[in-house]
Amino acid sequence: MTGRRQDLGASFARLTRAMIDAETPILAARGVGMWEYVVLSALEDGAAPTQAELAATVRRDKTRLIPILDALEGRGLLSRTPDPADRRNRVVALTEPGRAVLAACRAGVRAMEDEFLAAVPAAERRIFTTVLEQLADRTSR
Amino acid sequence: MTGRRQDLGASFARLTRAMIDAETPILAARGVGMWEYVVLSALEDGAAPTQAELAATVRRDKTRLIPILDALEGRGLLSRTPDPADRRNRVVALTEPGRAVLAACRAGVRAMEDEFLAAVPAAERRIFTTVLEQLADRTSR
DNA sequence: GATAATCGTATGCATGTGCTTACTATCTGC
DNA sequence: GCAGATAGTAAGCACATGCATACGATTATC
């Protein structure tokens, strides 16, 4: 890898900023903030058994997560249900409207991503995204 | 790209955090903070003609850049020289000791990166890093 | 039953960041 | 020569974030 010029960290950071800048208006057009989108996404595959666990998943301080959840629940996009097995806990889950909003956001984000990657040949694109996801999955959250 | 699960932005953000977490102790062992490293790196290929331009390059508020530059200059790692062509400006350049410290940091970062990518087959790794750099270079700073 | 631990909630505090303001010194254009 | 603009510098302000504290409700352990 002696030919590599830029640090991985610098490239990732730069692309993160670019993605955030690109995603923000897409989400805003659907009435969703970035943290809200992150939370909705985290619930896509299934409910979080506790708010604390959701906070850890999205790496957002549990106390600062409250207003985000308040807002989303207030809009009917997610529900917080006391867990009968342990009433200290509240199970957090997407509602149908929440799923619909998330799907709309996701569609916009996907379109943006596809456009962003359009200049990369298909075979390389496939390798890039596969390796990217593998690397990301290997990092602790 | 219908098979892709995770948002690019989420993967990039996650990897950025992982890189920061991995780099921080590497830099600290060489007495360098992350912002300091970013600044040193930005000067690697040549001096910045003004501090303002350096600030834009590293995306750091020019007013907040001052203490960083003060610290680095105080350690003799960079110089700030009034530009005779326009004495409002100060040309910022690495010193030889600065280059040495940067090289040491870079070596540590490279070793970490190589280890991080070790599980990726060489051919895929090459494609991944090439595409990554191309994508990063295409984003506005 | 009493104590300790945990969850969700609200809030305080310290730190980092971006933007703004203000200043001195310098430069540019008229 | 003068007004306006710019560079570097210091500091204020608002906001975001992480961590800590405290509380009521609930659970687990002894």
GROMACS .gro file of C-alpha atoms in nm, chain A:
model
  141
    1MET     CA    1   0.000   0.000   0.000
    2THR     CA    2   0.295   0.227  -0.051
    3GLY     CA    3   0.117   0.404  -0.331
    4ARG     CA    4  -0.156   0.534  -0.108
    5ARG     CA    5  -0.148   0.900  -0.045
    6GLN     CA    6  -0.433   0.995   0.180
    7ASP     CA    7  -0.504   0.852   0.520
    8LEU     CA    8  -0.806   0.627   0.539
    9GLY     CA    9  -0.936   0.835   0.827
   10ALA     CA   10  -0.912   1.155   0.629
   11SER     CA   11  -1.096   1.002   0.334
   12PHE     CA   12  -1.368   0.853   0.551
   13ALA     CA   13  -1.413   1.180   0.737
   14ARG     CA   14  -1.440   1.372   0.418
   15LEU     CA   15  -1.692   1.136   0.269
   16THR     CA   16  -1.890   1.136   0.591
   17ARG     CA   17  -1.922   1.511   0.568
   18ALA     CA   18  -2.021   1.489   0.206
   19MET     CA   19  -2.288   1.232   0.284
   20ILE     CA   20  -2.423   1.435   0.572
   21ASP     CA   21  -2.435   1.745   0.356
   22ALA     CA   22  -2.614   1.552   0.082
   23GLU     CA   23  -2.854   1.367   0.311
   24THR     CA   24  -2.962   1.658   0.526
   25PRO     CA   25  -3.182   1.831   0.267
   26ILE     CA   26  -3.316   1.498   0.144
   27LEU     CA   27  -3.431   1.416   0.495
   28ALA     CA   28  -3.550   1.768   0.564
   29ALA     CA   29  -3.777   1.745   0.261
   30ARG     CA   30  -3.945   1.459   0.443
   31GLY     CA   31  -3.957   1.639   0.775
   32VAL     CA   32  -3.687   1.427   0.928
   33GLY     CA   33  -3.365   1.536   1.100
   34MET     CA   34  -3.046   1.337   1.078
   35TRP     CA   35  -3.066   1.197   1.429
   36GLU     CA   36  -3.428   1.109   1.371
   37TYR     CA   37  -3.332   0.925   1.055
   38VAL     CA   38  -3.059   0.740   1.239
   39VAL     CA   39  -3.307   0.632   1.506
   40LEU     CA   40  -3.570   0.525   1.255
   41SER     CA   41  -3.305   0.329   1.065
   42ALA     CA   42  -3.190   0.156   1.381
   43LEU     CA   43  -3.544   0.028   1.436
   44GLU     CA   44  -3.592  -0.087   1.080
   45ASP     CA   45  -3.500  -0.449   1.144
   46GLY     CA   46  -3.686  -0.474   1.469
   47ALA     CA   47  -3.777  -0.306   1.793
   48ALA     CA   48  -3.521  -0.206   2.050
   49PRO     CA   49  -3.591  -0.383   2.381
   50THR     CA   50  -3.490  -0.075   2.583
   51GLN     CA   51  -3.421   0.287   2.515
   52ALA     CA   52  -3.080   0.242   2.666
   53GLU     CA   53  -3.001  -0.025   2.410
   54LEU     CA   54  -3.127   0.194   2.130
   55ALA     CA   55  -2.910   0.476   2.259
   56ALA     CA   56  -2.606   0.250   2.249
   57THR     CA   57  -2.693   0.129   1.900
   58VAL     CA   58  -2.715   0.476   1.754
   59ARG     CA   59  -2.434   0.600   1.976
   60ARG     CA   60  -2.638   0.880   2.119
   61ASP     CA   61  -2.630   0.965   2.486
   62LYS     CA   62  -2.941   0.811   2.641
   63THR     CA   63  -3.040   1.136   2.807
   64ARG     CA   64  -3.010   1.326   2.481
   65LEU     CA   65  -3.205   1.061   2.302
   66ILE     CA   66  -3.520   1.142   2.498
   67PRO     CA   67  -3.625   1.454   2.308
   68ILE     CA   68  -3.558   1.277   1.979
   69LEU     CA   69  -3.782   0.990   2.082
   70ASP     CA   70  -4.038   1.234   2.219
   71ALA     CA   71  -4.055   1.406   1.882
   72LEU     CA   72  -4.078   1.087   1.680
   73GLU     CA   73  -4.336   0.936   1.910
   74GLY     CA   74  -4.530   1.261   1.905
   75ARG     CA   75  -4.548   1.230   1.528
   76GLY     CA   76  -4.662   0.870   1.553
   77LEU     CA   77  -4.355   0.737   1.380
   78LEU     CA   78  -4.253   0.514   1.667
   79SER     CA   79  -4.401   0.374   1.984
   80ARG     CA   80  -4.258   0.331   2.330
   81THR     CA   81  -4.433   0.047   2.508
   82PRO     CA   82  -4.364  -0.063   2.864
   83ASP     CA   83  -4.222  -0.412   2.861
   84PRO     CA   84  -4.451  -0.641   3.067
   85ALA     CA   85  -4.153  -0.858   3.152
   86ASP     CA   86  -3.970  -0.567   3.317
   87ARG     CA   87  -4.163  -0.251   3.358
   88ARG     CA   88  -3.853  -0.039   3.390
   89ASN     CA   89  -3.803  -0.093   3.018
   90ARG     CA   90  -3.980   0.057   2.724
   91VAL     CA   91  -3.972  -0.131   2.397
   92VAL     CA   92  -3.919   0.108   2.108
   93ALA     CA   93  -4.062   0.014   1.772
   94LEU     CA   94  -4.146   0.168   1.438
   95THR     CA   95  -4.511   0.229   1.356
   96GLU     CA   96  -4.652   0.183   1.006
   97PRO     CA   97  -4.634   0.557   0.940
   98GLY     CA   98  -4.280   0.545   1.072
   99ARG     CA   99  -4.192   0.273   0.827
  100ALA     CA  100  -4.341   0.473   0.545
  101VAL     CA  101  -4.144   0.785   0.633
  102LEU     CA  102  -3.827   0.582   0.672
  103ALA     CA  103  -3.884   0.417   0.335
  104ALA     CA  104  -3.929   0.755   0.172
  105CYS     CA  105  -3.612   0.886   0.331
  106ARG     CA  106  -3.425   0.573   0.235
  107ALA     CA  107  -3.536   0.603  -0.124
  108GLY     CA  108  -3.403   0.956  -0.139
  109VAL     CA  109  -3.077   0.858   0.020
  110ARG     CA  110  -3.036   0.564  -0.215
  111ALA     CA  111  -3.093   0.780  -0.517
  112MET     CA  112  -2.829   1.021  -0.393
  113GLU     CA  113  -2.585   0.739  -0.327
  114ASP     CA  114  -2.638   0.586  -0.669
  115GLU     CA  115  -2.569   0.918  -0.828
  116PHE     CA  116  -2.263   0.964  -0.613
  117LEU     CA  117  -2.126   0.628  -0.722
  118ALA     CA  118  -2.234   0.661  -1.083
  119ALA     CA  119  -1.883   0.734  -1.209
  120VAL     CA  120  -1.746   0.414  -1.056
  121PRO     CA  121  -1.756   0.115  -1.293
  122ALA     CA  122  -2.008  -0.147  -1.184
  123ALA     CA  123  -1.758  -0.417  -1.098
  124GLU     CA  124  -1.545  -0.185  -0.887
  125ARG     CA  125  -1.852  -0.038  -0.729
  126ARG     CA  126  -1.964  -0.378  -0.617
  127ILE     CA  127  -1.627  -0.456  -0.465
  128PHE     CA  128  -1.604  -0.115  -0.302
  129THR     CA  129  -1.942  -0.129  -0.135
  130THR     CA  130  -1.893  -0.488  -0.025
  131VAL     CA  131  -1.555  -0.420   0.132
  132LEU     CA  132  -1.685  -0.097   0.284
  133GLU     CA  133  -1.969  -0.277   0.453
  134GLN     CA  134  -1.745  -0.558   0.573
  135LEU     CA  135  -1.501  -0.311   0.723
  136ALA     CA  136  -1.777  -0.111   0.887
  137ASP     CA  137  -1.936  -0.424   1.028
  138ARG     CA  138  -1.605  -0.519   1.182
  139THR     CA  139  -1.574  -0.204   1.388
  140SER     CA  140  -1.725  -0.190   1.730
  141ARG     CA  141  -2.021   0.042   1.721
   0.00000   0.00000   0.00000
